Amino acid sequence: MQFIHNKLIISTLLSALLTMAGCNSVPAKTPIESDSSTENHLPPQPDPIEYITEKPAMPAWAETVTELQTTPLPEKISLPPDLWERIRVGYQMQVPDNPRISQEIQWYASHPAYIDRIQQHALPYLHFIVEEVEKRGMPMEMALLPVVESAFQPFAYSPGRAAGIWQFIPSTGKIYGLKQNWWYDGRRDVVASTRAALDYLKKMAERFDGDWELALAAYNAGGGSVSKAIRRNRKKNKPIDFWSLKLPKETEGYVPRLLAIASIIGKPIDYGITLPTIANSPYFHSIDIESQLDLALSADMADISIEELYRLNPGFNRWATAPQGPHRLNIPVDKVDGFTDKLAALDPKKRLQWKRYKIRNGDNLSAIARKHNTTIALLQQVNKLRDDRIRAGKHLLIAVASKQLNQYSLSADQRMAKNLNSKRSGKKRIYTVKRGDTLWDIARSYKVSHKALARWNGLSPKDTLKLGRELAIWTKTKSNEKVANSAPLQPFATSPINTLSSLHYRVRKGDSLACIAQKFNVTVASLRKWNTLPSKYLQPGQRLKLYVDVTELVL
């Protein structure tokens, strides 16, 4: 009986295996049917076919494993080798048939050399920007916005005091966490400013219900200006899309300009433009350097020029990274290993060079800091000074650059010097800023545009001048003398006919010297020279003497 019972079990198992293997196209006999002689000798049993072939419920984790084992693996997704193609794939914005866009396309297409320069400027930064755009799920057109803002020039500085490839003004930069101090300007930091700009754009898109054209307009003109234009159109029952809004002239051309450059990048052949391939891989990696580091030393350790280091790290204004951070350097990917090895082996005391300075009679921290190209705050921090009081005969420990300052080629001081020495039309004068000077006053004294004066010296017309700074002034006169610390030239001194007249002006409530000077086209310095002013504040009813050109009065 035991033998028969074992035989039945084996037969049942074989039948089940054949069924599971798919060999059941012919109806299989049950073990009972195949051996009827045992039918009356076996105890009642459940149908063996049902018992074997009915699969128990599979747990969820097992189903997942089975699916992974049986589903063919997908082919590895590969990104386009050309970064331009990756950008095209990520486009999301529609380009309407609009004359404003056509006009911008025509300009770009007719200036291929300008497109070439943009590509060169964009090369170190574009891959990082594309990655950040993708992380946020934004239209890839946003990666091209620096073309419109700055042509990808990290040291760009506009008359409106906007800086960097994303052209942040000081106030907006601070709102989005971009530090700005003597050592460092986060608006020029490609990593920090890119993240801030994209966060700002995304916030504007959310504010305007996902409308990226309005978000771009808000980035240029401010969210309040766009909202005000929308409210104005709603009151008039007019459409509220970008193309229907009345916005500042600059903003009305801003969005079309971006859509135009996106169109050309999208189909360059259609516009006769050649775009050399840009590798779809990182150009630089950001390295945590932990504390302040001399930039010339950094360039040596990375085996690159100091100019390349500055172009990858344009946020740093001086000869070293900022004492309070960010403690981050962007290094070309192929130089990272060598740089990190040398940095790890560097004695912490050799990150900066140090000088012992003996305090002399008449010294103060401000003068010492200016002389050694550092800051009062750093002097106080290093020397553990509670305030700015110092004593003659004592010593200060001062961090100094490891090389001559003119070798830090793209520091703020060297950029300023380059502007000062640039060749322009006319004759150059060098003027040293005195207390109370403004760009407007100096420009009027030399009969030049204050905007041109600012441009010649890498300034915004709104910038405050620092005492002792030298300014280059290009005039049409024959003189090329240096006029440091001299009084400004008297206005209209070379007029072909004498139209100068003296007059007296009675000060009114709310008047200031600057206001009066502007009204009569003279300088504040001249007002002070012509009048004995016992106080820096004017009093209503006070009489002032002026010498003015009566042909240019604007009252």
Coordinates of C-alpha atoms in Angstrom, one line a residue:
M1 CA 0.0 0.0 0.0
Q2 CA 2.8 2.4 0.8
F3 CA 4.4 1.7 -2.6
I4 CA 1.1 2.4 -4.4
H5 CA 0.7 5.5 -2.4
N6 CA 4.2 6.8 -3.3
K7 CA 3.6 5.9 -6.9
L8 CA 0.4 8.0 -6.9
I9 CA 2.2 11.0 -5.5
I10 CA 5.0 10.8 -8.0
S11 CA 2.5 10.5 -10.8
T12 CA 0.6 13.5 -9.5
L13 CA 3.8 15.6 -9.3
L14 CA 4.8 14.7 -12.9
S15 CA 1.4 15.6 -14.2
A16 CA 1.6 19.0 -12.4
L17 CA 5.0 19.7 -13.8
L18 CA 3.9 18.9 -17.3
T19 CA 0.9 21.3 -16.8
M20 CA 3.1 24.1 -15.5
A21 CA 5.6 23.6 -18.4
G22 CA 2.9 24.2 -20.9
C23 CA 2.6 20.6 -22.1
N24 CA -1.1 20.4 -21.6
S25 CA -2.4 20.9 -25.1
V26 CA -3.7 17.3 -24.9
P27 CA -6.0 16.7 -21.9
A28 CA -4.1 15.0 -19.2
K29 CA -5.4 12.0 -17.3
T30 CA -5.7 12.2 -13.6
P31 CA -3.7 9.8 -11.5
I32 CA -7.0 8.1 -10.5
E33 CA -7.9 7.5 -14.2
S34 CA -4.4 6.2 -15.0
D35 CA -4.5 3.6 -12.3
S36 CA -8.1 2.4 -11.5
S37 CA -6.9 -0.6 -9.6
T38 CA -6.1 1.5 -6.6
E39 CA -9.4 3.4 -6.5
N40 CA -11.0 1.3 -3.8
H41 CA -7.9 1.0 -1.7
L42 CA -7.1 4.7 -1.1
P43 CA -8.7 7.0 1.5
P44 CA -10.7 9.9 0.1
Q45 CA -8.4 12.6 -1.2
P46 CA -8.9 16.1 -2.7
D47 CA -8.5 16.3 -6.5
P48 CA -4.7 16.2 -6.9
I49 CA -4.8 18.4 -10.1
E50 CA -6.6 21.2 -8.3
Y51 CA -4.4 20.8 -5.3
I52 CA -1.1 21.1 -7.2
T53 CA -1.8 23.5 -10.0
E54 CA -3.8 26.2 -8.0
K55 CA -1.1 28.8 -7.1
P56 CA -1.3 30.3 -3.6
A57 CA -1.7 34.1 -3.4
M58 CA 1.6 35.8 -4.0
P59 CA 2.7 38.5 -1.6
A60 CA 3.2 42.0 -3.0
W61 CA 7.0 42.0 -2.6
A62 CA 7.2 38.7 -4.5
E63 CA 5.1 40.1 -7.4
T64 CA 7.5 43.0 -7.7
V65 CA 10.5 40.7 -7.7
T66 CA 8.9 38.5 -10.3
E67 CA 8.1 41.5 -12.5
L68 CA 11.6 42.7 -12.3
Q69 CA 12.9 39.3 -13.2
T70 CA 10.6 38.7 -16.2
T71 CA 10.4 42.3 -17.6
P72 CA 13.1 43.1 -20.2
L73 CA 15.4 45.8 -18.9
P74 CA 15.0 49.1 -20.8
E75 CA 17.8 50.4 -22.8
K76 CA 20.0 52.9 -21.0
I77 CA 18.6 56.4 -21.6
S78 CA 21.4 58.6 -23.0
L79 CA 21.4 62.4 -23.0
P80 CA 22.3 64.2 -26.2
P81 CA 26.1 64.7 -26.5
D82 CA 25.6 68.3 -27.6
L83 CA 24.4 70.7 -24.9
W84 CA 22.6 72.8 -27.4
E85 CA 20.5 69.8 -28.4
R86 CA 19.7 69.1 -24.7
I87 CA 18.5 72.7 -24.5
R88 CA 16.3 72.4 -27.6
V89 CA 14.7 69.2 -26.2
G90 CA 13.7 71.1 -23.0
Y91 CA 11.9 74.0 -24.8
Q92 CA 8.4 74.6 -23.5
M93 CA 7.4 78.1 -24.6
Q94 CA 5.4 78.9 -27.7
V95 CA 6.8 81.5 -30.1
P96 CA 4.0 83.6 -31.6
D97 CA 4.1 85.3 -35.0
N98 CA 4.8 88.7 -33.7
P99 CA 6.8 91.6 -35.3
R100 CA 8.6 92.3 -32.1
I101 CA 10.1 88.8 -32.2
S102 CA 10.8 89.0 -35.9
Q103 CA 12.7 92.2 -35.4
E104 CA 14.9 90.7 -32.7
I105 CA 15.5 87.5 -34.8
Q106 CA 16.6 89.7 -37.7
W107 CA 19.1 91.5 -35.5
Y108 CA 20.7 88.4 -34.1
A109 CA 20.8 86.6 -37.4
S110 CA 22.6 89.6 -39.0
H111 CA 25.2 89.6 -36.3
P112 CA 26.7 86.1 -36.3
A113 CA 29.9 87.4 -34.7
Y114 CA 27.9 88.4 -31.7
I115 CA 26.4 84.9 -31.4
D116 CA 30.0 83.5 -31.6
R117 CA 31.1 85.7 -28.7
I118 CA 28.1 84.6 -26.7
Q119 CA 29.0 81.0 -27.2
Q120 CA 32.5 81.6 -25.9
H121 CA 31.3 83.5 -22.9
A122 CA 28.6 80.8 -22.1
L123 CA 30.9 77.8 -22.4
P124 CA 32.1 77.6 -18.7
Y125 CA 28.6 78.2 -17.2
L126 CA 26.0 76.8 -19.5
H127 CA 26.0 73.2 -18.4
F128 CA 25.6 74.1 -14.8
I129 CA 22.7 76.5 -15.6
V130 CA 21.0 73.7 -17.7
E131 CA 21.2 71.3 -14.8
E132 CA 19.7 73.9 -12.4
V133 CA 16.8 74.6 -14.9
E134 CA 16.1 70.9 -15.2
K135 CA 16.0 70.4 -11.4
R136 CA 13.2 72.9 -11.2
G137 CA 11.2 71.6 -14.1
M138 CA 11.4 75.0 -15.8
P139 CA 11.3 75.7 -19.6
M140 CA 14.8 75.4 -20.9
E141 CA 14.5 78.8 -22.6
M142 CA 15.4 80.2 -19.1
A143 CA 18.9 78.9 -19.5
L144 CA 19.3 81.4 -22.4
L145 CA 18.2 84.4 -20.4
P146 CA 21.8 85.5 -19.6
V147 CA 22.2 86.1 -23.3
V148 CA 19.6 88.9 -23.0
E149 CA 20.8 90.1 -19.6
S150 CA 24.6 90.2 -19.9
A151 CA 25.7 88.1 -23.0
F152 CA 27.1 85.7 -20.3
Q153 CA 29.7 88.2 -19.1
P154 CA 30.1 87.7 -15.4
F155 CA 31.7 91.1 -14.8
A156 CA 28.9 93.0 -16.6
Y157 CA 27.7 96.1 -14.7
S158 CA 24.7 98.1 -15.9
P159 CA 23.9 101.8 -15.4
G160 CA 21.1 100.6 -13.1
R161 CA 23.7 99.0 -10.7
A162 CA 22.9 95.5 -11.9
A163 CA 25.8 93.0 -11.8
G164 CA 26.6 89.5 -13.0
I165 CA 25.3 87.3 -15.8
W166 CA 21.8 87.5 -14.3
Q167 CA 22.0 91.2 -13.6
F168 CA 20.8 91.4 -10.1
I169 CA 20.4 94.9 -8.6
P170 CA 21.7 95.2 -5.0
S171 CA 18.4 95.1 -3.2
T172 CA 16.9 92.1 -5.1
G173 CA 20.2 90.3 -4.7
K174 CA 20.0 90.7 -0.9
I175 CA 16.4 89.5 -0.8
Y176 CA 17.6 86.3 -2.5
G177 CA 20.5 85.7 -0.3
L178 CA 23.3 87.1 -2.4
K179 CA 25.9 88.6 0.0
Q180 CA 27.6 91.8 -1.2
N181 CA 30.7 93.2 0.6
W182 CA 34.2 94.4 0.0
W183 CA 35.5 90.9 -0.5
Y184 CA 32.7 89.2 -2.4
D185 CA 29.7 90.0 -4.5
G186 CA 27.2 87.1 -4.8
R187 CA 25.5 88.8 -7.8
R188 CA 28.6 87.8 -9.8
D189 CA 28.9 84.3 -8.3
V190 CA 27.7 82.1 -11.1
V191 CA 26.6 79.3 -8.8
A192 CA 24.8 81.5 -6.2
S193 CA 23.3 83.9 -8.7
T194 CA 22.0 81.2 -11.0
R195 CA 20.1 79.5 -8.2
A196 CA 18.8 82.8 -7.0
A197 CA 17.7 83.9 -10.5
L198 CA 15.9 80.7 -11.2
D199 CA 14.2 80.7 -7.8
Y200 CA 13.1 84.2 -8.5
L201 CA 11.7 83.3 -12.0
K202 CA 9.9 80.3 -10.6
K203 CA 8.3 82.4 -7.9
M204 CA 7.2 84.9 -10.5
A205 CA 5.7 82.1 -12.6
E206 CA 3.7 80.9 -9.7
R207 CA 2.5 84.4 -9.0
F208 CA 1.2 84.7 -12.6
D209 CA -0.4 81.3 -12.8
G210 CA 2.4 79.6 -14.7
D211 CA 2.6 82.2 -17.5
W212 CA 6.4 82.3 -18.2
E213 CA 6.1 85.3 -20.5
L214 CA 4.7 87.3 -17.6
A215 CA 7.3 85.8 -15.2
L216 CA 10.1 87.0 -17.5
A217 CA 8.5 90.5 -17.7
A218 CA 8.3 90.5 -13.9
Y219 CA 12.0 89.5 -13.7
N220 CA 12.9 92.6 -15.8
A221 CA 10.4 95.2 -14.6
G222 CA 9.3 93.8 -11.2
G223 CA 6.3 91.8 -10.2
G224 CA 4.4 95.0 -9.1
S225 CA 4.8 96.6 -12.5
V226 CA 3.3 93.6 -14.2
S227 CA 0.5 93.2 -11.7
K228 CA -0.4 96.9 -12.2
A229 CA -0.5 96.5 -16.0
I230 CA -2.8 93.5 -15.6
R231 CA -5.2 95.4 -13.3
R232 CA -5.2 98.3 -15.8
N233 CA -6.2 96.0 -18.7
R234 CA -8.8 94.2 -16.6
K235 CA -10.6 97.5 -15.9
K236 CA -10.7 98.1 -19.6
N237 CA -11.8 94.6 -20.3
K238 CA -8.7 94.0 -22.4
P239 CA -6.6 90.8 -22.6
I240 CA -4.0 90.3 -19.9
D241 CA -1.4 88.3 -21.8
F242 CA 2.1 89.8 -22.1
W243 CA 1.5 91.0 -25.7
S244 CA -1.5 93.0 -24.7
L245 CA 0.0 94.8 -21.6
K246 CA 1.4 98.3 -21.5
L247 CA 4.8 97.8 -19.9
P248 CA 8.1 99.8 -19.8
K249 CA 9.7 100.0 -23.3
E250 CA 12.7 97.9 -22.2
T251 CA 10.4 95.1 -20.9
E252 CA 8.3 95.1 -24.1
G253 CA 11.5 94.2 -25.9
Y254 CA 12.9 91.9 -23.2
V255 CA 10.6 88.8 -23.7
P256 CA 10.7 89.0 -27.6
R257 CA 14.5 89.1 -27.3
L258 CA 14.6 85.9 -25.3
L259 CA 12.2 84.1 -27.7
A260 CA 14.2 85.3 -30.6
I261 CA 17.5 83.9 -29.3
A262 CA 15.7 80.7 -28.4
S263 CA 14.4 80.5 -32.0
I264 CA 17.8 80.9 -33.4
I265 CA 19.4 78.3 -31.0
G266 CA 16.4 76.0 -31.9
K267 CA 17.0 76.1 -35.6
P268 CA 20.4 77.8 -36.3
I269 CA 20.7 76.5 -39.9
D270 CA 17.4 78.3 -40.8
Y271 CA 19.1 81.6 -39.9
G272 CA 22.5 80.9 -41.3
I273 CA 24.1 80.5 -37.9
T274 CA 26.7 77.9 -37.0
L275 CA 26.7 76.6 -33.4
P276 CA 29.8 74.5 -32.6
T277 CA 29.1 71.6 -30.3
I278 CA 29.3 72.2 -26.6
A279 CA 30.0 69.0 -24.6
N280 CA 27.0 67.9 -22.5
S281 CA 29.1 67.5 -19.4
P282 CA 30.1 69.7 -16.4
Y283 CA 32.8 72.2 -17.1
F284 CA 33.6 72.8 -13.4
H285 CA 33.0 71.3 -10.0
S286 CA 32.5 73.3 -6.8
I287 CA 35.1 72.4 -4.1
D288 CA 34.6 73.1 -0.4
I289 CA 37.9 74.9 0.7
E290 CA 36.6 75.4 4.3
S291 CA 38.4 78.7 5.0
Q292 CA 39.9 81.8 3.3
L293 CA 42.5 81.1 0.6
D294 CA 44.8 83.2 -1.6
L295 CA 43.5 83.1 -5.2
A296 CA 47.0 83.1 -6.8
L297 CA 47.9 80.1 -4.7
S298 CA 44.6 78.5 -5.6
A299 CA 45.3 79.0 -9.3
D300 CA 48.8 77.5 -8.9
M301 CA 47.4 74.4 -7.1
A302 CA 44.7 74.0 -9.8
D303 CA 47.4 74.4 -12.6
I304 CA 45.3 77.1 -14.3
S305 CA 45.8 80.8 -14.9
I306 CA 44.6 83.3 -12.3
E307 CA 42.4 84.8 -15.0
E308 CA 40.6 81.5 -15.6
L309 CA 40.2 81.1 -11.9
Y310 CA 38.5 84.5 -11.6
R311 CA 36.3 83.8 -14.6
L312 CA 35.0 80.6 -12.9
N313 CA 34.8 82.5 -9.5
P314 CA 33.8 86.1 -10.5
G315 CA 32.1 86.7 -7.2
F316 CA 35.5 87.3 -5.4
N317 CA 36.5 91.0 -5.6
R318 CA 40.0 90.8 -4.1
W319 CA 43.2 88.7 -3.9
A320 CA 41.7 86.0 -1.7
T321 CA 38.3 84.4 -1.1
A322 CA 36.1 86.1 1.5
P323 CA 37.0 85.6 5.2
Q324 CA 33.4 84.8 6.1
G325 CA 32.7 82.7 3.0
P326 CA 31.4 81.4 0.8
H327 CA 34.3 78.9 1.2
R328 CA 33.8 77.4 -2.3
L329 CA 35.9 77.4 -5.4
N330 CA 34.8 76.3 -8.9
I331 CA 37.6 74.3 -10.5
P332 CA 37.7 72.8 -14.0
V333 CA 36.7 69.1 -13.8
D334 CA 40.0 67.9 -15.2
K335 CA 41.9 69.8 -12.5
V336 CA 39.9 68.8 -9.5
D337 CA 41.9 65.8 -8.3
G338 CA 45.2 67.6 -8.5
F339 CA 43.8 70.6 -6.7
T340 CA 42.1 68.7 -3.9
D341 CA 45.3 66.6 -3.3
K342 CA 47.4 69.8 -3.0
L343 CA 44.8 71.5 -0.8
A344 CA 44.7 68.6 1.6
A345 CA 48.5 68.7 1.8
L346 CA 48.7 72.4 2.3
D347 CA 49.8 73.7 5.8
P348 CA 46.8 75.8 7.0
K349 CA 49.1 78.6 8.1
K350 CA 50.2 78.9 4.4
R351 CA 46.7 79.5 3.0
L352 CA 47.5 83.2 3.3
Q353 CA 50.7 85.2 3.8
W354 CA 51.1 87.2 6.9
K355 CA 52.9 90.4 7.8
R356 CA 53.7 92.0 11.1
Y357 CA 53.0 95.7 11.0
K358 CA 54.3 98.1 13.6
I359 CA 51.8 100.8 14.4
R360 CA 53.1 104.4 13.9
N361 CA 52.0 107.7 15.3
G362 CA 49.0 109.0 13.4
D363 CA 48.0 105.5 12.1
N364 CA 44.4 104.4 12.2
L365 CA 42.8 101.1 11.2
S366 CA 41.1 102.6 8.1
A367 CA 44.4 103.9 6.6
I368 CA 46.2 100.7 7.5
A369 CA 43.5 98.5 5.9
R370 CA 43.4 100.7 2.7
K371 CA 47.2 100.5 2.5
H372 CA 47.3 96.7 2.8
N373 CA 44.2 96.1 0.6
T374 CA 42.2 94.6 3.4
T375 CA 39.3 95.6 5.6
I376 CA 39.0 97.0 9.1
A377 CA 36.7 94.1 10.1
L378 CA 39.4 91.5 9.1
L379 CA 42.1 93.4 11.0
Q380 CA 39.9 93.5 14.1
Q381 CA 39.0 89.8 13.7
V382 CA 42.6 88.6 13.2
N383 CA 44.1 90.8 16.0
K384 CA 41.2 90.3 18.4
L385 CA 40.4 94.0 18.6
R386 CA 37.2 95.0 20.3
D387 CA 37.0 98.4 18.5
D388 CA 39.1 100.5 16.2
R389 CA 41.5 101.9 18.8
I390 CA 45.1 101.1 18.3
R391 CA 48.4 102.2 20.0
A392 CA 51.6 103.3 18.4
G393 CA 54.4 100.8 19.0
K394 CA 52.2 97.8 19.0
H395 CA 52.0 95.3 16.2
L396 CA 49.2 94.1 13.9
L397 CA 49.1 90.8 12.1
I398 CA 47.9 91.5 8.5
A399 CA 47.0 89.0 5.7
V400 CA 48.7 90.1 2.5
A401 CA 48.6 88.8 -1.1
S402 CA 51.2 86.2 -2.1
K403 CA 51.9 88.0 -5.4
Q404 CA 51.9 91.6 -6.7
L405 CA 48.3 92.9 -6.8
N406 CA 48.5 93.6 -10.5
Q407 CA 48.8 89.9 -11.1
Y408 CA 45.3 89.4 -9.7
S409 CA 44.1 90.3 -13.2
L410 CA 40.3 90.3 -12.7
S411 CA 40.1 91.6 -9.1
A412 CA 37.9 94.7 -8.6
D413 CA 40.9 96.9 -8.4
Q414 CA 42.5 95.6 -11.6
R415 CA 39.2 95.9 -13.5
M416 CA 39.0 99.5 -12.3
A417 CA 42.6 100.1 -13.4
K418 CA 41.8 98.6 -16.8
N419 CA 38.9 101.0 -17.3
L420 CA 41.1 103.9 -16.2
N421 CA 43.8 103.0 -18.8
S422 CA 41.4 102.2 -21.7
K423 CA 42.0 104.1 -24.9
R424 CA 39.1 106.4 -26.0
S425 CA 38.6 109.3 -28.3
G426 CA 39.7 112.7 -27.0
K427 CA 42.3 113.6 -24.4
K428 CA 42.4 111.9 -21.0
R429 CA 42.4 113.7 -17.6
I430 CA 42.8 111.9 -14.3
Y431 CA 40.7 113.4 -11.5
T432 CA 41.0 112.4 -7.9
V433 CA 37.7 112.3 -6.0
K434 CA 37.4 114.8 -3.1
R435 CA 35.0 115.0 -0.3
G436 CA 31.5 115.9 -1.5
D437 CA 32.1 115.1 -5.1
T438 CA 29.5 113.4 -7.2
L439 CA 29.6 112.1 -10.8
W440 CA 27.1 114.8 -11.9
D441 CA 29.2 117.6 -10.4
I442 CA 32.5 116.3 -12.0
A443 CA 30.8 115.7 -15.3
R444 CA 29.4 119.2 -15.4
S445 CA 32.7 120.7 -14.6
Y446 CA 34.4 119.0 -17.5
K447 CA 31.3 119.4 -19.8
V448 CA 30.9 115.7 -20.4
S449 CA 27.9 113.4 -19.9
H450 CA 27.7 112.0 -16.4
K451 CA 26.6 108.7 -17.9
A452 CA 29.7 108.6 -20.1
L453 CA 31.8 109.4 -17.1
A454 CA 30.3 106.5 -15.3
R455 CA 30.8 104.2 -18.2
W456 CA 34.5 105.2 -18.7
N457 CA 35.1 104.2 -15.1
G458 CA 33.0 101.1 -14.8
L459 CA 30.5 102.8 -12.6
S460 CA 26.7 103.3 -12.5
P461 CA 25.5 106.9 -12.6
K462 CA 23.9 106.2 -9.2
D463 CA 27.1 105.0 -7.5
T464 CA 28.6 106.9 -4.6
L465 CA 32.2 108.0 -5.2
K466 CA 34.9 106.9 -2.7
L467 CA 37.2 109.5 -1.4
G468 CA 40.6 109.4 -3.2
R469 CA 39.4 107.3 -6.2
E470 CA 40.9 108.3 -9.5
L471 CA 38.5 108.8 -12.4
A472 CA 39.4 109.0 -16.1
I473 CA 37.8 111.9 -18.0
W474 CA 38.0 112.0 -21.7
T475 CA 37.5 115.6 -23.1
K476 CA 37.9 117.3 -26.4
T477 CA 40.5 119.7 -25.1
K478 CA 44.2 119.4 -25.9
S479 CA 45.3 119.0 -22.3
N480 CA 46.5 115.6 -21.1
E481 CA 47.7 116.7 -17.7
K482 CA 47.0 115.0 -14.4
V483 CA 44.8 117.2 -12.3
A484 CA 44.7 115.2 -9.1
N485 CA 43.2 117.1 -6.1
S486 CA 42.8 120.2 -8.2
A487 CA 39.7 122.3 -8.3
P488 CA 37.3 121.4 -11.2
L489 CA 37.4 123.6 -14.3
Q490 CA 35.0 126.5 -14.2
P491 CA 32.0 125.7 -16.4
F492 CA 31.6 127.4 -19.7
A493 CA 35.1 128.9 -19.5
T494 CA 35.7 128.1 -23.1
S495 CA 32.4 129.4 -24.5
P496 CA 32.8 131.1 -27.9
I497 CA 30.9 134.1 -26.6
N498 CA 30.6 135.3 -23.0
T499 CA 27.1 134.4 -21.9
L500 CA 27.9 134.2 -18.2
S501 CA 25.9 136.4 -15.9
S502 CA 25.8 136.8 -12.1
L503 CA 22.6 136.6 -10.2
H504 CA 21.3 136.2 -6.7
Y505 CA 19.0 133.4 -5.6
R506 CA 16.9 133.4 -2.5
V507 CA 16.8 129.9 -0.9
R508 CA 13.3 128.4 -0.6
K509 CA 12.0 125.8 1.8
G510 CA 13.2 122.3 0.8
D511 CA 16.1 123.6 -1.3
S512 CA 19.5 121.9 -1.2
L513 CA 22.8 122.8 -2.8
A514 CA 22.4 119.9 -5.2
C515 CA 18.9 120.9 -6.2
I516 CA 20.0 124.5 -6.8
A517 CA 23.1 123.5 -8.7
Q518 CA 21.0 121.2 -11.0
K519 CA 18.5 124.0 -11.6
F520 CA 21.1 126.4 -12.8
N521 CA 23.5 123.9 -14.5
V522 CA 26.4 124.6 -12.2
T523 CA 28.2 122.5 -9.7
V524 CA 27.9 122.2 -5.9
A525 CA 31.6 122.9 -5.7
S526 CA 31.1 126.2 -7.5
L527 CA 28.3 127.2 -5.3
R528 CA 30.5 126.7 -2.3
K529 CA 33.3 128.7 -3.9
W530 CA 31.1 131.6 -4.8
N531 CA 29.4 131.8 -1.3
T532 CA 30.6 131.7 2.3
L533 CA 28.4 128.9 3.7
P534 CA 28.8 128.7 7.5
S535 CA 26.7 125.6 7.7
K536 CA 26.2 122.6 5.4
Y537 CA 22.4 123.2 5.7
L538 CA 20.7 126.0 3.8
Q539 CA 18.2 128.3 5.5
P540 CA 15.0 129.6 3.8
G541 CA 15.5 133.2 2.8
Q542 CA 19.3 132.8 2.6
R543 CA 20.8 134.6 -0.5
L544 CA 23.2 132.8 -2.8
K545 CA 25.4 134.3 -5.5
L546 CA 25.7 132.4 -8.8
Y547 CA 27.5 132.8 -12.2
V548 CA 25.4 131.1 -14.8
D549 CA 25.1 130.7 -18.6
V550 CA 21.8 132.5 -19.3
T551 CA 21.4 130.5 -22.5
E552 CA 21.1 127.2 -20.6
L553 CA 18.8 128.2 -17.7
V554 CA 16.1 125.6 -17.0
L555 CA 13.8 127.1 -14.3

